[in-house]
């Protein structure tokens, strides 16, 4: 691991050799368990400094307790989201919206977008979501007794829901999945190339919808008004790009980690299959145990936090995978209890940036599990294969070959 | 039983209304409506479950019996996390 310079204001005793990128268990590994690997931080202090904890090798403070993460994420004035991560990868400077805006500007766009993905709206989308899940699973069931569940189900399912939301045709599905893969998991050449492709695509789509409006997300955005004016091209792009990448990998990974757990725990699998009413609660527990997102904020001023001297400009990490294994918040956090009742987990974040797609994501996960369990008999991980898990900014799972022969 | 709604803390997770849709009403964006909630007898269990499910701690259970019905004195409220 490259030794990064620790800023002078960080007391050496607060530096720990921990990173979501380089710690043991974070590199892609067969049969890995990156969530268990990060849970070890709870044996240590509530906050410490990790010298290498972003993709570009920057150091961050790491907040370990759920209650403290809540405090950070609810206080957008002190802990800002303004980072232009995506644009800066292109040498540009524009925010993904609403993710990289702070209140009060954040709230204006958030209010604009909330109704598009509200609980009520999701009820309307649900029949299509279910229909899509059933079609895919029937095809899988008809073609054999095993499959690569990420490739054959999780990705096509979540991506097609999302394409429908954006008003895009299904036949380009593989192209979009490819872009998202390159962007989120590609190397230093593939990532900026994918970013450029996605921006060009969103810009083109916006132009098209301006000329010929239809009934879809992008048309809504190009026709929308904030503060009595239409959105700028940059704002339209900021929203389009964010929605494109926010909903692609996340839901698929959640379904993957969930099915991997069930494939290894046949009793739980059997219980959910026999009593599908339990799936809603079980899905929350799977989201708690296997969340995938690390949230990062930038300090806007100097502040003492639980004894740590955070300075203006420092990065502060609030990783859901850490909060969700906090023993002060969850009884037996490392045990998966599919009937867990008190479960205020952090998989979708806290504070004003709480995942805009959380209501849709939850329904997709529940429907995916319901239809899978209803149509596929007892499944396990295929002998001789091993799912590959990875840590990093977004935890992921691949090569999940399920077998029900 | 009453539920004190800290509207400013609500971030629209909608966990409360997922537990008890009749008790916790959301606006069109999916955030809780302002105003404290008087809970009817039969709904207390679901309502307290809903309140306890709020990730932002925006919902506070107030079990003091209807003090306000008999006097104008407003009880000091203690924030219970
Ligand atoms: C299981 C699946 C998902 C997970 C775990 C997840 C997780 C998250 C998290 C943790 C945040 C907060 C980021 C921050 O505070 O900096 C977030 C924000 C966001 N998510 Fe999701 N997400 C998921 C699915 C989706 C879907 C399906 C969509 C869109 C259809 C979506 C759209 C967004 C948007 C637009 C934001 C930014 C909200 C804001 O800044 O106000 N997400 N998501
Ligand atoms: S659970 Fe909490 S944050 Fe979510 S809608 Fe209800 S009150 Fe608001």
Short mmCIF file of C-alpha atoms and ligand atoms in Angstrom, two decimals:
data_model
loop_
_atom_site.label_atom_id
_atom_site.label_comp_id
_atom_site.label_asym_id
_atom_site.label_seq_id
_atom_site.Cartn_x
_atom_site.Cartn_y
_atom_site.Cartn_z
CA UNK A 1 0.00 0.00 0.00
CA UNK A 2 1.25 3.46 -0.85
CA UNK A 3 2.10 5.42 2.27
CA UNK A 4 0.16 8.66 2.09
CA UNK A 5 1.18 11.75 3.94
CA UNK A 6 -1.02 12.21 6.98
CA UNK A 7 -1.88 15.90 7.45
CA UNK A 8 0.05 17.58 10.28
CA UNK A 9 -3.03 18.33 12.34
CA UNK A 10 -3.90 14.64 12.69
CA UNK A 11 -2.42 13.25 15.92
CA UNK A 12 -0.38 10.13 15.05
CA UNK A 13 -2.22 8.05 17.65
CA UNK A 14 -5.48 8.69 15.77
CA UNK A 15 -4.16 7.15 12.53
CA UNK A 16 -5.13 3.55 11.89
CA UNK A 17 -4.10 1.12 9.24
CA UNK A 18 -7.64 0.69 7.91
CA UNK A 19 -9.13 1.34 4.51
CA UNK A 20 -12.19 0.25 2.56
CA UNK A 21 -9.85 -0.08 -0.42
CA UNK A 22 -6.72 -1.75 0.88
CA UNK A 23 -7.49 -3.49 4.20
CA UNK A 24 -7.58 -7.30 4.30
CA UNK A 25 -10.84 -8.53 2.81
CA UNK A 26 -11.36 -5.50 0.52
CA UNK A 27 -9.65 -6.74 -2.65
CA UNK A 28 -11.83 -8.92 -4.92
CA UNK A 29 -11.85 -12.35 -3.29
CA UNK A 30 -13.64 -15.65 -3.85
CA UNK A 31 -16.11 -16.34 -1.03
CA UNK A 32 -15.11 -13.10 0.64
CA UNK A 33 -17.07 -11.29 3.35
CA UNK A 34 -16.02 -7.63 3.21
CA UNK A 35 -18.82 -6.62 5.59
CA UNK A 36 -17.46 -8.86 8.34
CA UNK A 37 -13.98 -7.55 7.60
CA UNK A 38 -14.95 -3.92 8.29
CA UNK A 39 -16.99 -4.74 11.39
CA UNK A 40 -13.72 -5.07 13.32
CA UNK A 41 -13.48 -1.26 13.61
CA UNK A 42 -16.03 -1.36 16.40
CA UNK A 43 -13.39 -2.77 18.71
CA UNK A 44 -11.64 0.61 18.35
CA UNK A 45 -12.38 4.31 18.87
CA UNK A 46 -15.46 6.15 17.54
CA UNK A 47 -13.34 8.15 15.11
CA UNK A 48 -9.91 7.63 13.57
CA UNK A 49 -7.94 8.71 10.52
CA UNK A 50 -7.46 6.42 7.54
CA UNK A 51 -4.60 7.61 5.31
CA UNK A 52 -5.90 5.91 2.14
CA UNK A 53 -9.66 5.70 1.99
CA UNK A 54 -10.89 7.05 -1.34
CA UNK A 55 -10.44 5.76 -4.85
CA UNK A 56 -7.94 8.50 -5.59
CA UNK A 57 -5.94 7.67 -2.49
CA UNK A 58 -7.00 10.46 -0.16
CA UNK A 59 -7.18 10.16 3.59
CA UNK A 60 -10.46 10.45 5.48
CA UNK A 61 -11.64 10.53 9.03
CA UNK A 62 -13.71 7.42 9.66
CA UNK A 63 -16.83 7.70 11.84
CA UNK A 64 -17.66 4.29 13.27
CA UNK A 65 -20.78 4.74 15.40
CA UNK A 66 -24.20 4.95 13.79
CA UNK A 67 -25.29 7.76 16.16
CA UNK A 68 -22.25 9.86 15.18
CA UNK A 69 -22.77 9.21 11.48
CA UNK A 70 -26.33 10.41 11.91
CA UNK A 71 -25.01 13.57 13.54
CA UNK A 72 -22.59 14.22 10.68
CA UNK A 73 -25.04 13.49 7.89
CA UNK A 74 -27.82 15.56 9.47
CA UNK A 75 -25.49 18.57 9.73
CA UNK A 76 -24.92 19.59 6.12
CA UNK A 77 -23.74 23.02 7.17
CA UNK A 78 -20.62 21.61 8.82
CA UNK A 79 -20.26 18.54 6.62
CA UNK A 80 -20.74 19.45 2.99
CA UNK A 81 -21.46 17.25 -0.02
CA UNK A 82 -20.00 19.69 -2.48
CA UNK A 83 -17.31 17.68 -4.25
CA UNK A 84 -17.99 17.34 -8.01
CA UNK A 85 -16.48 13.84 -7.95
CA UNK A 86 -17.85 12.79 -11.27
CA UNK A 87 -17.03 16.01 -13.13
CA UNK A 88 -13.57 16.31 -11.63
CA UNK A 89 -12.73 12.90 -13.11
CA UNK A 90 -13.24 14.69 -16.43
CA UNK A 91 -11.31 17.78 -15.41
CA UNK A 92 -14.60 19.67 -15.17
CA UNK A 93 -16.51 21.24 -12.34
CA UNK A 94 -20.28 20.77 -12.09
CA UNK A 95 -22.29 19.04 -9.37
CA UNK A 96 -24.29 15.87 -9.63
CA UNK A 97 -27.73 16.97 -8.49
CA UNK A 98 -28.95 16.75 -5.77
CA UNK A 99 -26.08 14.62 -4.40
CA UNK A 100 -23.34 17.24 -4.55
CA UNK A 101 -25.39 20.28 -3.58
CA UNK A 102 -25.82 21.53 -0.03
CA UNK A 103 -28.95 23.05 1.49
CA UNK A 104 -30.68 25.34 0.70
CA UNK A 105 -30.01 24.77 -3.05
CA UNK A 106 -30.24 21.03 -2.41
CA UNK A 107 -33.79 21.31 -1.11
CA UNK A 108 -35.04 23.09 -4.22
CA UNK A 109 -33.97 20.26 -6.50
CA UNK A 110 -34.86 17.58 -4.01
CA UNK A 111 -38.45 18.87 -3.81
CA UNK A 112 -38.59 18.85 -7.57
CA UNK A 113 -37.48 15.21 -7.77
CA UNK A 114 -39.16 13.73 -4.68
CA UNK A 115 -42.59 13.23 -6.25
CA UNK A 116 -41.02 11.22 -9.11
CA UNK A 117 -39.84 8.53 -6.72
CA UNK A 118 -42.17 8.98 -3.75
CA UNK A 119 -43.82 6.02 -1.99
CA UNK A 120 -47.05 6.83 -3.86
CA UNK A 121 -45.32 6.89 -7.22
CA UNK A 122 -43.63 3.58 -6.52
CA UNK A 123 -47.02 1.95 -6.00
CA UNK A 124 -47.83 2.97 -9.58
CA UNK A 125 -44.55 1.55 -10.91
CA UNK A 126 -44.89 -1.73 -9.02
CA UNK A 127 -46.86 -3.85 -11.55
CA UNK A 128 -44.22 -3.26 -14.24
CA UNK A 129 -41.46 -4.12 -11.79
CA UNK A 130 -43.14 -7.39 -10.91
CA UNK A 131 -43.87 -8.25 -14.51
CA UNK A 132 -40.21 -7.74 -15.39
CA UNK A 133 -39.02 -9.92 -12.52
CA UNK A 134 -41.39 -12.72 -13.47
CA UNK A 135 -40.42 -12.66 -17.15
CA UNK A 136 -36.73 -12.92 -16.35
CA UNK A 137 -37.13 -15.64 -13.73
CA UNK A 138 -39.42 -17.75 -15.91
CA UNK A 139 -36.81 -17.61 -18.64
CA UNK A 140 -34.10 -18.71 -16.22
CA UNK A 141 -36.25 -21.50 -14.79
CA UNK A 142 -37.05 -22.77 -18.29
CA UNK A 143 -33.46 -22.89 -19.41
CA UNK A 144 -31.87 -25.06 -16.73
CA UNK A 145 -31.13 -25.56 -13.06
CA UNK A 146 -28.37 -23.04 -12.54
CA UNK A 147 -27.51 -19.48 -13.53
CA UNK A 148 -25.19 -16.57 -12.95
CA UNK A 149 -27.70 -14.63 -10.95
CA UNK A 150 -26.02 -11.23 -11.33
CA UNK A 151 -25.75 -11.45 -15.12
CA UNK A 152 -28.98 -13.31 -15.74
CA UNK A 153 -31.24 -11.69 -13.19
CA UNK A 154 -30.04 -8.92 -10.86
CA UNK A 155 -28.57 -6.60 -13.50
CA UNK A 156 -31.12 -7.05 -16.29
CA UNK A 157 -33.92 -6.69 -13.74
CA UNK A 158 -32.75 -3.52 -12.00
CA UNK A 159 -31.37 -1.88 -15.10
CA UNK A 160 -34.51 -2.42 -17.15
CA UNK A 161 -36.69 -0.92 -14.39
CA UNK A 162 -34.46 2.03 -14.40
CA UNK A 163 -34.44 2.34 -18.19
CA UNK A 164 -38.20 2.31 -18.16
CA UNK A 165 -38.14 5.09 -15.58
CA UNK A 166 -35.91 7.15 -17.83
CA UNK A 167 -37.98 6.27 -20.87
CA UNK A 168 -35.18 4.35 -22.59
CA UNK A 169 -35.56 1.23 -24.72
CA UNK A 170 -34.62 -2.18 -23.28
CA UNK A 171 -32.54 -3.26 -26.25
CA UNK A 172 -29.68 -1.03 -25.13
CA UNK A 173 -29.55 -2.69 -21.74
CA UNK A 174 -26.19 -4.40 -22.22
CA UNK A 175 -24.64 -1.16 -23.38
CA UNK A 176 -25.79 0.66 -20.26
CA UNK A 177 -24.66 -2.11 -17.94
CA UNK A 178 -21.26 -1.98 -19.63
CA UNK A 179 -20.94 1.77 -19.11
CA UNK A 180 -21.94 1.48 -15.47
CA UNK A 181 -19.47 -1.37 -14.89
CA UNK A 182 -16.62 0.60 -16.44
CA UNK A 183 -17.53 3.71 -14.51
CA UNK A 184 -17.90 2.11 -11.10
CA UNK A 185 -15.39 -0.70 -11.29
CA UNK A 186 -13.14 0.09 -14.25
CA UNK A 187 -9.49 1.19 -14.26
CA UNK A 188 -8.07 4.69 -14.77
CA UNK A 189 -8.56 4.49 -18.53
CA UNK A 190 -12.03 2.95 -18.59
CA UNK A 191 -13.53 5.18 -15.92
CA UNK A 192 -13.10 8.60 -17.55
CA UNK A 193 -14.01 7.11 -20.93
CA UNK A 194 -17.26 5.74 -19.50
CA UNK A 195 -17.93 9.04 -17.72
CA UNK A 196 -17.57 10.92 -21.01
CA UNK A 197 -19.85 8.48 -22.80
CA UNK A 198 -22.53 8.82 -20.13
CA UNK A 199 -22.39 12.62 -20.17
CA UNK A 200 -22.67 12.70 -23.97
CA UNK A 201 -25.55 10.28 -23.80
CA UNK A 202 -27.45 12.31 -21.18
CA UNK A 203 -26.84 15.57 -23.07
CA UNK A 204 -28.15 14.01 -26.25
CA UNK A 205 -31.19 12.59 -24.53
CA UNK A 206 -31.98 15.99 -22.99
CA UNK A 207 -31.77 17.65 -26.40
CA UNK A 208 -34.07 15.03 -27.87
CA UNK A 209 -36.66 15.43 -25.14
CA UNK A 210 -36.58 19.20 -25.47
CA UNK A 211 -37.45 18.85 -29.13
CA UNK A 212 -39.92 16.01 -28.77
CA UNK A 213 -41.39 15.73 -25.31
CA UNK A 214 -42.72 12.34 -24.19
CA UNK A 215 -44.03 11.14 -20.85
CA UNK A 216 -40.80 10.29 -19.06
CA UNK A 217 -38.27 11.39 -16.46
CA UNK A 218 -36.01 13.34 -18.79
CA UNK A 219 -38.90 15.23 -20.37
CA UNK A 220 -40.04 16.19 -16.89
CA UNK A 221 -36.57 17.49 -16.08
CA UNK A 222 -36.13 19.56 -19.22
CA UNK A 223 -39.58 21.10 -18.76
CA UNK A 224 -39.20 21.69 -15.01
CA UNK A 225 -38.81 25.06 -13.32
CA UNK A 226 -36.86 26.00 -10.22
CA UNK A 227 -37.35 29.43 -8.69
CA UNK A 228 -39.39 30.52 -11.69
CA UNK A 229 -36.81 29.59 -14.35
CA UNK A 230 -36.11 26.48 -16.40
CA UNK A 231 -33.11 24.32 -15.48
CA UNK A 232 -29.76 25.08 -17.10
CA UNK A 233 -28.11 22.50 -19.33
CA UNK A 234 -25.59 21.83 -16.62
CA UNK A 235 -28.32 21.20 -14.06
CA UNK A 236 -30.15 18.84 -16.39
CA UNK A 237 -26.91 16.98 -16.95
CA UNK A 238 -26.15 16.89 -13.21
CA UNK A 239 -29.51 15.24 -12.49
CA UNK A 240 -29.44 12.88 -15.47
CA UNK A 241 -25.96 11.59 -14.76
CA UNK A 242 -26.68 11.04 -11.08
CA UNK A 243 -29.90 9.16 -11.62
CA UNK A 244 -28.16 7.09 -14.28
CA UNK A 245 -25.41 5.91 -11.97
CA UNK A 246 -27.20 5.91 -8.60
CA UNK A 247 -29.72 3.26 -9.50
CA UNK A 248 -27.65 0.90 -11.62
CA UNK A 249 -25.26 -1.03 -9.46
CA UNK A 250 -26.75 -0.47 -6.04
CA UNK A 251 -29.97 -2.42 -6.31
CA UNK A 252 -28.31 -5.27 -8.20
CA UNK A 253 -25.64 -5.56 -5.51
CA UNK A 254 -28.28 -5.59 -2.76
CA UNK A 255 -30.16 -8.40 -4.49
CA UNK A 256 -26.90 -10.28 -5.06
CA UNK A 257 -25.73 -10.10 -1.46
CA UNK A 258 -29.22 -11.08 -0.31
CA UNK A 259 -29.45 -14.13 -2.57
CA UNK A 260 -25.89 -15.15 -1.65
CA UNK A 261 -26.90 -15.12 2.02
CA UNK A 262 -30.02 -17.20 1.30
CA UNK A 263 -28.05 -19.65 -0.85
CA UNK A 264 -25.80 -20.33 2.14
CA UNK A 265 -28.57 -20.41 4.75
CA UNK A 266 -31.13 -22.89 3.56
CA UNK A 267 -33.27 -22.73 6.68
CA UNK A 268 -33.85 -19.01 6.25
CA UNK A 269 -34.40 -19.53 2.55
CA UNK A 270 -36.98 -22.20 3.21
CA UNK A 271 -38.77 -20.07 5.80
CA UNK A 272 -39.10 -17.12 3.42
CA UNK A 273 -40.28 -19.39 0.63
CA UNK A 274 -42.97 -20.92 2.84
CA UNK A 275 -43.96 -17.63 4.48
CA UNK A 276 -43.41 -14.88 1.91
CA UNK A 277 -45.03 -12.33 4.25
CA UNK A 278 -41.71 -12.30 6.05
CA UNK A 279 -39.81 -11.00 3.03
CA UNK A 280 -40.48 -7.30 3.64
CA UNK A 281 -38.86 -7.43 7.08
CA UNK A 282 -36.14 -9.81 5.88
CA UNK A 283 -35.20 -7.43 3.06
CA UNK A 284 -34.54 -4.70 5.64
CA UNK A 285 -32.26 -7.01 7.58
CA UNK A 286 -30.38 -7.97 4.42
CA UNK A 287 -29.97 -4.26 3.63
CA UNK A 288 -28.68 -3.73 7.15
CA UNK A 289 -26.23 -6.61 7.09
CA UNK A 290 -25.00 -6.04 3.51
CA UNK A 291 -25.13 -2.34 2.68
CA UNK A 292 -22.88 -1.16 -0.12
CA UNK A 293 -22.26 2.58 0.07
CA UNK A 294 -19.57 4.69 1.73
CA UNK A 295 -20.71 8.30 2.08
CA UNK A 296 -18.09 11.06 2.19
CA UNK A 297 -18.46 14.63 3.37
CA UNK A 298 -16.06 17.59 3.44
CA UNK A 299 -15.69 19.66 6.62
CA UNK A 300 -16.61 23.31 6.00
CA UNK A 301 -14.90 24.53 9.16
CA UNK A 302 -12.58 23.40 11.93
CA UNK A 303 -14.41 21.30 14.49
CA UNK A 304 -13.59 18.95 17.38
CA UNK A 305 -15.51 15.73 16.92
CA UNK A 306 -15.32 13.13 19.70
CA UNK A 307 -11.82 14.36 20.46
CA UNK A 308 -10.65 14.44 16.85
CA UNK A 309 -9.38 17.74 15.42
CA UNK A 310 -11.25 17.86 12.12
CA UNK A 311 -9.99 20.75 9.98
CA UNK A 312 -11.76 22.61 7.19
CA UNK A 313 -11.37 20.62 3.97
CA UNK A 314 -10.87 17.23 5.67
CA UNK A 315 -12.84 14.32 4.26
CA UNK A 316 -15.15 12.51 6.67
CA UNK A 317 -16.32 9.00 5.85
CA UNK A 318 -19.68 7.65 6.99
CA UNK A 319 -19.74 4.11 5.67
CA UNK A 320 -23.10 2.37 5.93
CA UNK A 321 -21.27 -0.96 6.19
CA UNK A 322 -19.69 0.31 9.41
CA UNK A 323 -22.76 2.01 10.93
CA UNK A 324 -24.88 -1.06 10.29
CA UNK A 325 -22.54 -3.27 12.33
CA UNK A 326 -22.46 -0.93 15.33
CA UNK A 327 -23.20 -2.93 18.50
CA UNK A 328 -24.41 0.26 20.23
CA UNK A 329 -27.17 0.49 17.61
CA UNK A 330 -27.98 -3.13 16.79
CA UNK A 331 -28.17 -6.13 19.05
CA UNK A 332 -25.74 -8.81 17.80
CA UNK A 333 -24.91 -6.77 14.71
CA UNK A 334 -22.94 -9.54 13.04
CA UNK A 335 -25.81 -11.99 13.21
CA UNK A 336 -28.32 -11.91 10.38
CA UNK A 337 -31.77 -12.12 12.00
CA UNK A 338 -34.38 -11.97 9.26
CA UNK A 339 -37.09 -11.19 11.81
CA UNK A 340 -35.22 -8.25 13.36
CA UNK A 341 -37.76 -5.59 14.38
CA UNK A 342 -35.81 -2.56 15.53
CA UNK A 343 -33.83 -1.91 12.43
CA UNK A 344 -33.14 1.74 11.70
CA UNK A 345 -30.25 0.93 9.43
CA UNK A 346 -28.16 3.32 7.38
CA UNK A 347 -28.12 1.56 4.00
CA UNK A 348 -29.80 4.59 2.37
CA UNK A 349 -27.96 7.18 4.42
CA UNK A 350 -29.27 9.75 6.88
CA UNK A 351 -30.06 13.45 6.61
CA UNK A 352 -31.21 15.54 3.66
CA UNK A 353 -29.47 13.35 1.06
CA UNK A 354 -31.30 10.21 2.15
CA UNK A 355 -31.49 8.07 -0.98
CA UNK A 356 -34.05 9.50 -3.35
CA UNK A 357 -34.53 6.05 -4.87
CA UNK A 358 -34.94 4.22 -1.56
CA UNK A 359 -38.66 3.56 -1.97
CA UNK A 360 -38.18 2.15 -5.44
CA UNK A 361 -35.07 0.21 -4.42
CA UNK A 362 -36.91 -1.39 -1.49
CA UNK A 363 -39.78 -2.51 -3.72
CA UNK A 364 -37.39 -3.91 -6.32
CA UNK A 365 -35.52 -5.91 -3.70
CA UNK A 366 -38.70 -7.25 -2.09
CA UNK A 367 -40.32 -8.10 -5.43
CA UNK A 368 -37.09 -9.66 -6.72
CA UNK A 369 -36.88 -11.93 -3.67
CA UNK A 370 -40.60 -12.77 -3.70
CA UNK A 371 -40.65 -13.83 -7.32
CA UNK A 372 -37.31 -15.63 -7.13
CA UNK A 373 -38.31 -17.66 -4.10
CA UNK A 374 -41.73 -18.43 -5.56
CA UNK A 375 -40.28 -19.84 -8.79
CA UNK A 376 -36.87 -21.26 -8.00
CA UNK A 377 -36.67 -24.29 -5.67
CA UNK A 378 -34.04 -24.65 -2.93
CA UNK A 379 -30.88 -23.10 -4.37
CA UNK A 380 -27.29 -23.06 -3.26
CA UNK A 381 -23.97 -21.84 -4.52
CA UNK A 382 -22.92 -24.18 -7.29
CA UNK A 383 -20.26 -26.69 -6.25
CA UNK A 384 -16.83 -25.71 -7.44
CA UNK A 385 -17.77 -22.04 -7.89
CA UNK A 386 -17.24 -19.11 -5.57
CA UNK A 387 -18.89 -15.69 -5.66
CA UNK A 388 -16.36 -12.87 -5.81
CA UNK A 389 -16.91 -10.02 -3.39
CA UNK A 390 -15.14 -6.68 -3.35
CA UNK A 391 -14.80 -3.72 -0.99
CA UNK A 392 -14.09 -0.13 -1.94
CA UNK A 393 -16.37 2.86 -2.30
CA UNK A 394 -19.20 0.57 -3.37
CA UNK A 395 -19.17 -3.02 -2.16
CA UNK A 396 -20.04 -5.54 -4.83
CA UNK A 397 -20.55 -9.22 -5.65
CA UNK A 398 -19.99 -11.07 -8.91
CA UNK A 399 -19.84 -14.58 -10.28
CA UNK A 400 -22.71 -15.70 -8.07
CA UNK A 401 -23.62 -19.02 -9.65
CA UNK A 402 -26.74 -20.51 -8.10
CA UNK A 403 -27.71 -24.14 -8.54
CA UNK A 404 -31.07 -25.83 -7.84
CA UNK A 405 -30.53 -29.20 -9.49
CA UNK B 1 -50.59 8.37 23.69
CA UNK B 2 -49.25 11.14 21.54
CA UNK B 3 -46.46 11.31 19.00
CA UNK B 4 -44.45 14.47 18.84
CA UNK B 5 -43.40 15.11 15.26
CA UNK B 6 -40.08 16.89 14.82
CA UNK B 7 -40.91 17.85 11.27
CA UNK B 8 -37.54 19.50 10.59
CA UNK B 9 -35.78 16.19 11.22
CA UNK B 10 -37.95 14.19 8.82
CA UNK B 11 -36.06 13.16 5.69
CA UNK B 12 -38.80 11.15 4.06
CA UNK B 13 -37.61 7.60 4.76
CA UNK B 14 -41.32 6.68 5.08
CA UNK B 15 -40.54 3.89 7.50
CA UNK B 16 -43.18 5.18 9.93
CA UNK B 17 -45.98 4.99 7.40
CA UNK B 18 -44.76 1.60 6.17
CA UNK B 19 -45.48 0.32 9.71
CA UNK B 20 -48.67 2.27 10.34
CA UNK B 21 -50.08 4.03 7.27
CA UNK B 22 -53.22 5.13 9.11
CA UNK B 23 -51.27 6.87 11.84
CA UNK B 24 -48.45 8.47 9.89
CA UNK B 25 -49.62 10.50 6.90
CA UNK B 26 -47.11 11.65 4.32
CA UNK B 27 -47.23 14.55 1.89
CA UNK B 28 -46.84 14.20 -1.88
CA UNK B 29 -43.08 14.17 -1.63
CA UNK B 30 -43.20 11.37 0.94
CA UNK B 31 -42.40 13.40 4.06
CA UNK B 32 -44.43 13.41 7.26
CA UNK B 33 -47.23 15.98 7.61
CA UNK B 34 -46.56 18.58 10.28
CA UNK B 35 -48.30 18.50 13.67
CA UNK B 36 -48.21 16.09 16.59
CA UNK B 37 -50.32 12.97 16.34
CA UNK B 38 -52.93 11.81 18.87
CA UNK B 39 -52.99 8.03 18.69
CA UNK B 40 -56.28 6.17 19.14
CA UNK B 41 -56.41 3.32 21.66
CA UNK B 42 -56.40 0.48 19.18
CA UNK B 43 -53.47 1.82 17.20
CA UNK B 44 -50.94 2.27 19.96
CA UNK B 45 -48.81 -0.76 19.26
CA UNK B 46 -48.44 -0.07 15.55
CA UNK B 47 -47.95 3.63 16.20
CA UNK B 48 -45.12 3.09 18.64
CA UNK B 49 -43.51 0.63 16.27
CA UNK B 50 -43.75 3.23 13.52
CA UNK B 51 -42.27 5.92 15.72
CA UNK B 52 -39.39 3.67 16.70
CA UNK B 53 -38.64 2.87 13.06
CA UNK B 54 -37.67 6.43 12.12
CA UNK B 55 -33.97 6.46 11.16
CA UNK B 56 -33.70 10.20 11.79
CA UNK B 57 -35.31 10.09 15.25
CA UNK B 58 -37.94 12.56 14.08
CA UNK B 59 -40.78 10.89 15.99
CA UNK B 60 -40.96 11.04 19.77
CA UNK B 61 -43.36 8.98 21.85
CA UNK B 62 -45.15 10.92 24.54
CA UNK B 63 -46.89 8.51 26.87
CA UNK B 64 -47.90 11.06 29.48
CA UNK B 65 -51.67 10.75 29.79
CA UNK B 66 -53.58 13.69 28.40
CA UNK B 67 -52.25 16.25 30.86
CA UNK B 68 -53.11 19.04 28.54
CA UNK B 69 -56.76 18.20 28.65
CA UNK B 70 -56.96 19.12 32.33
CA UNK B 71 -54.51 21.97 32.59
CA UNK B 72 -52.79 24.52 30.43
CA UNK B 73 -49.40 23.73 31.86
CA UNK B 74 -47.13 22.47 29.14
CA UNK B 75 -44.90 19.71 30.39
CA UNK B 76 -41.21 20.09 29.65
CA UNK B 77 -40.36 17.62 26.94
CA UNK B 78 -37.36 15.41 27.18
CA UNK B 79 -35.82 14.22 23.96
CA UNK B 80 -35.59 10.47 24.12
CA UNK B 81 -33.35 9.05 21.46
C1 LIG C 1 -30.28 -0.69 -2.72
C2 LIG C 1 -30.12 0.31 -3.57
C3 LIG C 1 -29.61 1.67 -3.20
C4 LIG C 1 -28.77 2.04 -2.19
C5 LIG C 1 -28.11 1.15 -1.14
C6 LIG C 1 -28.62 3.48 -2.27
C7 LIG C 1 -27.88 4.23 -1.39
C8 LIG C 1 -27.83 5.62 -1.37
C9 LIG C 1 -27.19 6.41 -0.36
C10 LIG C 1 -26.46 5.86 0.85
C11 LIG C 1 -27.38 7.71 -0.68
C12 LIG C 1 -26.89 8.92 0.12
C13 LIG C 1 -25.64 9.50 -0.46
C14 LIG C 1 -25.12 10.66 0.34
O1 LIG C 1 -25.70 11.01 1.38
O2 LIG C 1 -24.09 11.24 -0.05
C15 LIG C 1 -28.14 7.75 -1.90
C16 LIG C 1 -28.52 8.90 -2.56
C17 LIG C 1 -29.21 8.91 -3.75
N1 LIG C 1 -29.75 7.82 -4.41
FE1 LIG C 1 -29.62 5.91 -3.84
N2 LIG C 1 -29.34 3.95 -3.35
C18 LIG C 1 -29.97 2.88 -3.94
C19 LIG C 1 -30.81 2.91 -5.03
C20 LIG C 1 -31.15 4.05 -5.74
C21 LIG C 1 -32.03 4.10 -6.88
C22 LIG C 1 -32.76 2.90 -7.46
C23 LIG C 1 -32.06 5.40 -7.30
C24 LIG C 1 -32.80 6.04 -8.45
C25 LIG C 1 -33.79 5.56 -9.09
C26 LIG C 1 -31.23 6.17 -6.40
C27 LIG C 1 -31.04 7.52 -6.50
C28 LIG C 1 -30.37 8.28 -5.55
C29 LIG C 1 -30.23 9.73 -5.64
C30 LIG C 1 -30.78 10.63 -6.75
C31 LIG C 1 -29.50 10.13 -4.51
C32 LIG C 1 -29.09 11.55 -4.13
C33 LIG C 1 -30.08 12.13 -3.16
C34 LIG C 1 -29.68 13.48 -2.64
O3 LIG C 1 -28.51 13.85 -2.72
O4 LIG C 1 -30.57 14.20 -2.13
N3 LIG C 1 -30.70 5.31 -5.47
N4 LIG C 1 -28.42 6.45 -2.30
S1 LIG C 2 -39.74 7.56 9.26
FE1 LIG C 2 -39.03 9.50 10.06
S2 LIG C 2 -37.95 10.45 8.43
FE2 LIG C 2 -39.20 8.88 7.60
S3 LIG C 2 -41.10 9.83 6.94
FE3 LIG C 2 -41.40 9.02 8.95
S4 LIG C 2 -40.87 10.73 10.23
FE4 LIG C 2 -40.02 11.20 8.28
#
